[in-house]
MMTF fields as JSON, N, C-alpha, C and O atoms, coordinates in Angstrom:
{
  "mmtfVersion": "1.0.0",
  "mmtfProducer": "UNKNOWN",
  "numBonds": 331,
  "numAtoms": 332,
  "numGroups": 83,
  "numChains": 1,
  "numModels": 1,
  "chainsPerModel": [1],
  "groupsPerChain": [83],
  "chainIdList": ["A"],
  "bondAtomList": [4, 2, 8, 6, 12, 10, 16, 14, 20, 18, 24, 22, 28, 26, 32, 30, 36, 34, 40, 38, 44, 42, 48, 46, 52, 50, 56, 54, 60, 58, 64, 62, 68, 66, 72, 70, 76, 74, 80, 78, 84, 82, 88, 86, 92, 90, 96, 94, 100, 98, 104, 102, 108, 106, 112, 110, 116, 114, 120, 118, 124, 122, 128, 126, 132, 130, 136, 134, 140, 138, 144, 142, 148, 146, 152, 150, 156, 154, 160, 158, 164, 162, 168, 166, 172, 170, 176, 174, 180, 178, 184, 182, 188, 186, 192, 190, 196, 194, 200, 198, 204, 202, 208, 206, 212, 210, 216, 214, 220, 218, 224, 222, 228, 226, 232, 230, 236, 234, 240, 238, 244, 242, 248, 246, 252, 250, 256, 254, 260, 258, 264, 262, 268, 266, 272, 270, 276, 274, 280, 278, 284, 282, 288, 286, 292, 290, 296, 294, 300, 298, 304, 302, 308, 306, 312, 310, 316, 314, 320, 318, 324, 322, 328, 326],
  "bondOrderList": [1, 1, 1, 1, 1, 1, 1, 1, 1, 1, 1, 1, 1, 1, 1, 1, 1, 1, 1, 1, 1, 1, 1, 1, 1, 1, 1, 1, 1, 1, 1, 1, 1, 1, 1, 1, 1, 1, 1, 1, 1, 1, 1, 1, 1, 1, 1, 1, 1, 1, 1, 1, 1, 1, 1, 1, 1, 1, 1, 1, 1, 1, 1, 1, 1, 1, 1, 1, 1, 1, 1, 1, 1, 1, 1, 1, 1, 1, 1, 1, 1, 1],
  "groupList": [{"groupName": "UNK", "atomNameList": ["N", "CA", "C", "O"], "elementList": ["N", "C", "C", "O"], "formalChargeList": [0, 0, 0, 0], "bondAtomList": [1, 0, 2, 1, 3, 2], "bondOrderList": [1, 1, 2], "singleLetterCode": "X", "chemCompType": "L-PEPTIDE LINKING"}],
  "groupTypeList": [0, 0, 0, 0, 0, 0, 0, 0, 0, 0, 0, 0, 0, 0, 0, 0, 0, 0, 0, 0, 0, 0, 0, 0, 0, 0, 0, 0, 0, 0, 0, 0, 0, 0, 0, 0, 0, 0, 0, 0, 0, 0, 0, 0, 0, 0, 0, 0, 0, 0, 0, 0, 0, 0, 0, 0, 0, 0, 0, 0, 0, 0, 0, 0, 0, 0, 0, 0, 0, 0, 0, 0, 0, 0, 0, 0, 0, 0, 0, 0, 0, 0, 0],
  "groupIdList": [1, 2, 3, 4, 5, 6, 7, 8, 9, 10, 11, 12, 13, 14, 15, 16, 17, 18, 19, 20, 21, 22, 23, 24, 25, 26, 27, 28, 29, 30, 31, 32, 33, 34, 35, 36, 37, 38, 39, 40, 41, 42, 43, 44, 45, 46, 47, 48, 49, 50, 51, 52, 53, 54, 55, 56, 57, 58, 59, 60, 61, 62, 63, 64, 65, 66, 67, 68, 69, 70, 71, 72, 73, 74, 75, 76, 77, 78, 79, 80, 81, 82, 83],
  "secStructList": [7, 2, 2, 2, 2, 2, 2, 2, 2, 2, 2, 2, 2, 2, 2, 2, 2, 2, 2, 2, 2, 2, 2, 7, 7, 7, 7, 2, 2, 2, 2, 2, 2, 2, 2, 2, 7, 7, 1, 1, 7, 7, 4, 4, 4, 6, 6, 7, 2, 2, 2, 2, 2, 2, 2, 2, 2, 2, 2, 2, 2, 2, 2, 2, 2, 2, 2, 2, 2, 2, 2, 2, 2, 2, 2, 2, 2, 1, 7, 7, 7, 7, 7],
  "xCoordList": [8.547, 7.592, 7.546, 7.542, 7.511, 7.43, 8.675, 8.568, 9.846, 11.08, 11.138, 11.569, 10.711, 10.748, 9.736, 10.0, 8.577, 7.572, 8.084, 7.906, 8.716, 9.238, 10.38, 10.484, 11.223, 12.307, 11.778, 12.289, 10.753, 10.132, 9.504, 9.591, 8.87, 8.241, 9.293, 9.072, 10.426, 11.485, 12.051, 12.298, 12.255, 12.789, 11.821, 12.233, 10.524, 9.545, 9.435, 9.324, 9.463, 9.391, 10.634, 10.543, 11.775, 13.01, 13.028, 13.444, 12.586, 12.568, 11.632, 11.984, 10.456, 9.487, 9.974, 9.891, 10.476, 10.877, 12.101, 12.15, 13.088, 14.268, 13.973, 14.548, 13.096, 12.767, 12.025, 12.275, 11.121, 10.364, 11.237, 11.007, 12.227, 13.094, 13.978, 14.222, 14.453, 15.332, 14.574, 15.162, 13.288, 12.537, 12.197, 12.185, 11.924, 11.468, 12.551, 13.276, 12.65, 13.571, 12.78, 11.585, 13.418, 12.759, 12.635, 13.63, 11.405, 11.176, 10.443, 9.921, 10.4, 9.698, 10.327, 9.584, 11.655, 12.215, 11.853, 11.574, 11.855, 11.502, 10.016, 9.642, 9.16, 7.727, 7.5, 6.664, 8.237, 8.111, 8.5, 7.832, 9.574, 10.032, 8.969, 8.712, 8.356, 7.318, 6.097, 5.586, 5.625, 4.393, 4.58, 3.611, 5.814, 6.055, 6.465, 6.596, 6.67, 7.068, 5.94, 4.778, 6.283, 5.288, 5.164, 5.843, 4.289, 4.126, 2.682, 2.332, 1.847, 0.481, -0.506, -1.696, -0.048, -0.94, -1.471, -0.699, -2.787, -3.328, -2.705, -2.338, -2.594, -1.885, -2.571, -1.898, -3.898, -4.59, -4.406, -4.861, -3.745, -3.476, -1.988, -1.624, -1.134, 0.311, 0.833, 1.991, 0.008, 0.449, 0.552, 1.136, -0.003, 0.121, -1.222, -2.274, -1.149, -2.32, -3.391, -4.579, -2.993, -3.987, -4.75, -5.952, -4.081, -4.779, -5.781, -6.905, -5.39, -6.281, -7.487, -8.619, -7.232, -8.323, -9.282, -10.5, -8.734, -9.567, -10.388, -11.553, -9.807, -10.507, -11.667, -12.776, -11.414, -12.467, -13.596, -14.765, -13.267, -14.303, -15.129, -16.354, -14.469, -15.173, -16.097, -17.24, -15.613, -16.448, -17.614, -18.721, -17.382, -18.468, -19.545, -20.734, -19.134, -20.11, -20.862, -22.055, -20.174, -20.813, -21.865, -22.975, -21.523, -22.479, -23.661, -24.811, -23.39, -24.471, -25.36, -26.584, -24.774, -25.545, -26.401, -27.554, -25.847, -26.61, -27.788, -28.899, -27.556, -28.639, -29.713, -30.903, -29.311, -30.272, -31.11, -32.312, -30.504, -31.233, -32.239, -33.378, -31.832, -32.757, -33.922, -35.072, -33.637, -34.697, -35.666, -36.881, -35.145, -36.017, -36.831, -37.981, -36.258, -37.028, -38.163, -39.265, -37.907, -38.959, -40.062, -41.245, -39.684, -40.676, -41.497, -42.713, -40.852, -41.558, -42.477, -43.464, -42.173, -42.993, -44.229, -45.148, -44.256, -45.402, -46.476, -46.184, -47.747, -48.817, -49.126, -49.086, -49.435, -49.782, -51.214, -52.061, -51.49, -52.845, -53.747, -53.341, -54.957, -55.945, -56.808, -57.243, -57.062, -57.914, -59.329, -60.176],
  "yCoordList": [41.088, 40.025, 38.977, 37.781, 39.398, 38.47, 37.58, 36.381, 38.163, 37.383, 36.331, 35.205, 36.681, 35.7, 34.586, 33.43, 34.918, 33.9, 32.945, 31.732, 33.485, 32.651, 31.771, 30.607, 32.309, 31.519, 30.394, 29.275, 30.693, 29.671, 28.574, 27.392, 28.975, 27.999, 27.09, 25.884, 27.639, 26.829, 25.842, 24.683, 26.294, 25.413, 24.274, 23.12, 24.596, 23.55, 22.551, 21.35, 23.015, 22.1, 21.23, 20.035, 21.813, 21.051, 19.99, 18.858, 20.34, 19.39, 18.227, 17.072, 18.518, 17.457, 16.551, 15.328, 17.121, 16.302, 15.445, 14.291, 15.965, 15.156, 14.105, 13.017, 14.406, 13.424, 12.242, 11.098, 12.498, 11.4, 10.549, 9.346, 11.142, 10.371, 9.41, 8.292, 9.813, 8.97, 7.856, 6.831, 8.044, 7.128, 5.814, 4.767, 5.837, 4.654, 4.128, 4.894, 2.803, 2.194, 1.69, 1.416, 1.568, 1.142, -0.374, -1.088, -0.857, -2.3, -2.745, -3.859, -1.898, -2.217, -3.427, -4.306, -3.515, -4.676, -6.021, -6.986, -6.092, -7.374, -7.684, -8.85, -6.656, -6.866, -7.3, -8.166, -6.708, -7.112, -8.574, -9.323, -8.973, -10.354, -11.3, -12.353, -10.937, -11.759, -11.896, -13.0, -10.781, -10.805, -11.351, -11.794, -11.328, -11.85, -13.314, -13.912, -13.902, -15.298, -16.194, -15.997, -17.171, -18.08, -19.305, -20.31, -19.214, -20.321, -20.825, -21.577, -20.426, -20.927, -20.221, -20.533, -19.283, -18.551, -17.333, -16.617, -17.089, -15.888, -14.619, -14.586, -13.594, -12.383, -11.712, -11.075, -11.84, -11.187, -11.92, -11.438, -13.079, -13.81, -13.898, -14.509, -13.315, -13.438, -12.606, -12.76, -11.726, -10.87, -11.579, -11.037, -12.783, -13.54, -13.779, -13.819, -13.934, -14.304, -13.218, -13.528, -11.964, -10.879, -10.82, -10.552, -11.063, -11.096, -12.242, -12.071, -13.389, -14.543, -14.285, -14.614, -13.696, -13.388, -12.36, -12.517, -11.325, -10.309, -10.904, -10.545, -11.795, -12.456, -13.292, -13.233, -14.069, -14.931, -14.125, -14.471, -13.059, -12.203, -11.547, -11.48, -11.066, -10.436, -11.429, -11.097, -12.632, -13.633, -14.054, -14.265, -14.178, -14.518, -13.453, -13.766, -12.186, -11.096, -11.044, -10.74, -11.336, -11.334, -12.433, -12.19, -13.632, -14.745, -14.463, -14.67, -13.994, -13.659, -12.561, -12.665, -11.526, -10.421, -10.863, -10.446, -11.706, -12.209, -13.044, -12.886, -13.932, -14.769, -13.907, -14.18, -12.885, -12.006, -11.227, -11.053, -10.765, -10.039, -10.964, -10.565, -12.189, -13.146, -13.431, -13.476, -13.623, -13.85, -12.669, -12.867, -11.451, -10.269, -10.116, -9.682, -10.461, -10.419, -11.443, -11.151, -12.627, -13.638, -13.183, -13.359, -12.604, -12.103, -10.977, -10.926, -10.093, -8.968, -9.428, -8.755, -10.553, -11.017, -11.8, -12.012, -12.227, -12.976, -12.003, -11.071, -12.206, -11.33, -11.592, -12.733, -10.515, -10.666, -11.155, -10.778, -12.0, -12.529, -11.447, -10.704, -11.348, -10.406, -11.105, -12.235, -10.458, -11.051, -10.664, -11.072],
  "zCoordList": [-45.811, -45.478, -46.578, -46.285, -47.84, -48.96, -49.038, -49.298, -48.814, -48.882, -47.792, -48.041, -46.588, -45.508, -45.756, -45.426, -46.335, -46.635, -47.709, -47.599, -48.742, -49.813, -49.305, -49.694, -48.455, -47.879, -47.013, -47.053, -46.229, -45.385, -46.233, -45.9, -47.334, -48.215, -48.847, -48.955, -49.264, -49.866, -48.856, -49.188, -47.635, -46.596, -46.311, -46.195, -46.196, -45.886, -47.026, -46.776, -48.279, -49.411, -49.482, -49.763, -49.235, -49.28, -48.186, -48.432, -46.994, -45.877, -46.166, -45.925, -46.676, -46.953, -48.071, -47.952, -49.146, -50.286, -49.972, -50.395, -49.248, -48.956, -47.897, -47.936, -46.959, -45.923, -46.525, -46.145, -47.455, -48.041, -48.956, -49.073, -49.602, -50.477, -49.687, -50.14, -48.539, -47.74, -47.031, -46.686, -46.812, -45.974, -46.681, -46.034, -47.975, -48.685, -49.607, -50.241, -49.671, -50.611, -51.814, -51.698, -52.936, -54.159, -54.171, -54.29, -54.047, -54.053, -55.315, -55.367, -56.317, -57.555, -58.264, -58.701, -58.398, -59.109, -58.466, -59.177, -57.152, -56.521, -56.683, -56.81, -56.681, -56.931, -58.372, -58.629, -59.321, -60.717, -60.888, -61.602, -60.235, -60.332, -59.772, -60.355, -58.654, -58.028, -58.931, -59.119, -59.491, -60.262, -61.675, -62.291, -62.205, -63.543, -63.543, -64.611, -62.38, -62.287, -62.793, -62.439, -63.617, -64.189, -63.289, -63.5, -62.282, -61.345, -61.286, -60.376, -62.232, -62.302, -61.386, -61.417, -60.577, -59.676, -60.426, -61.064, -60.357, -61.015, -60.424, -59.25, -61.242, -60.828, -59.64, -58.83, -59.517, -58.416, -57.091, -56.055, -57.108, -55.871, -55.541, -54.537, -56.345, -56.142, -54.981, -54.591, -54.42, -53.33, -51.996, -51.058, -51.886, -50.654, -49.969, -50.608, -48.652, -47.852, -47.88, -47.96, -47.815, -47.805, -49.122, -49.122, -50.239, -51.527, -51.559, -52.032, -51.069, -51.038, -50.138, -50.491, -48.977, -48.055, -48.658, -48.577, -49.253, -49.885, -51.026, -51.196, -51.8, -52.902, -52.367, -52.899, -51.318, -50.769, -50.147, -50.314, -49.433, -48.845, -49.942, -49.841, -50.982, -52.099, -52.797, -53.11, -53.04, -53.699, -52.805, -53.299, -51.507, -50.578, -50.561, -50.619, -50.481, -50.502, -51.829, -51.856, -52.922, -54.232, -54.331, -54.804, -53.889, -53.927, -53.006, -53.393, -51.798, -50.865, -51.427, -51.356, -51.976, -52.538, -53.709, -53.829, -54.577, -55.719, -55.252, -55.756, -54.292, -53.762, -53.104, -53.259, -52.381, -51.711, -52.727, -52.527, -53.794, -54.836, -55.517, -55.761, -55.825, -56.437, -55.494, -55.93, -54.211, -53.222, -53.18, -53.208, -53.115, -53.061, -54.344, -54.291, -55.484, -56.732, -56.716, -57.18, -56.191, -56.081, -55.127, -55.419, -53.995, -53.038, -53.666, -53.488, -54.386, -55.003, -56.132, -56.432, -56.758, -57.881, -57.433, -58.224, -56.177, -55.654, -55.199, -54.449, -55.651, -55.175, -53.704, -53.243, -52.973, -51.565, -51.465, -52.274, -50.469, -50.282, -49.719, -48.825, -50.226, -49.722, -48.678, -48.899, -47.553, -46.499, -46.662, -45.867]
}
């Protein structure tokens, strides 16, 4: 039983590791070339349209959140009127 289990484990590990190696190609050098290029674009925006969109959404949420916190602090600092 132990030998068959160990053999099965070796086969499954070998299948998974070789399949994943063949599936992906190494694109690191082209990404390095893109991100190291001196073209005046900040590094967090060099990824393209999705980076720009993510940056704008993040900045919008940050500005909205900051304004909302300031508003809530102002509301909390005002005394409520007594009837």
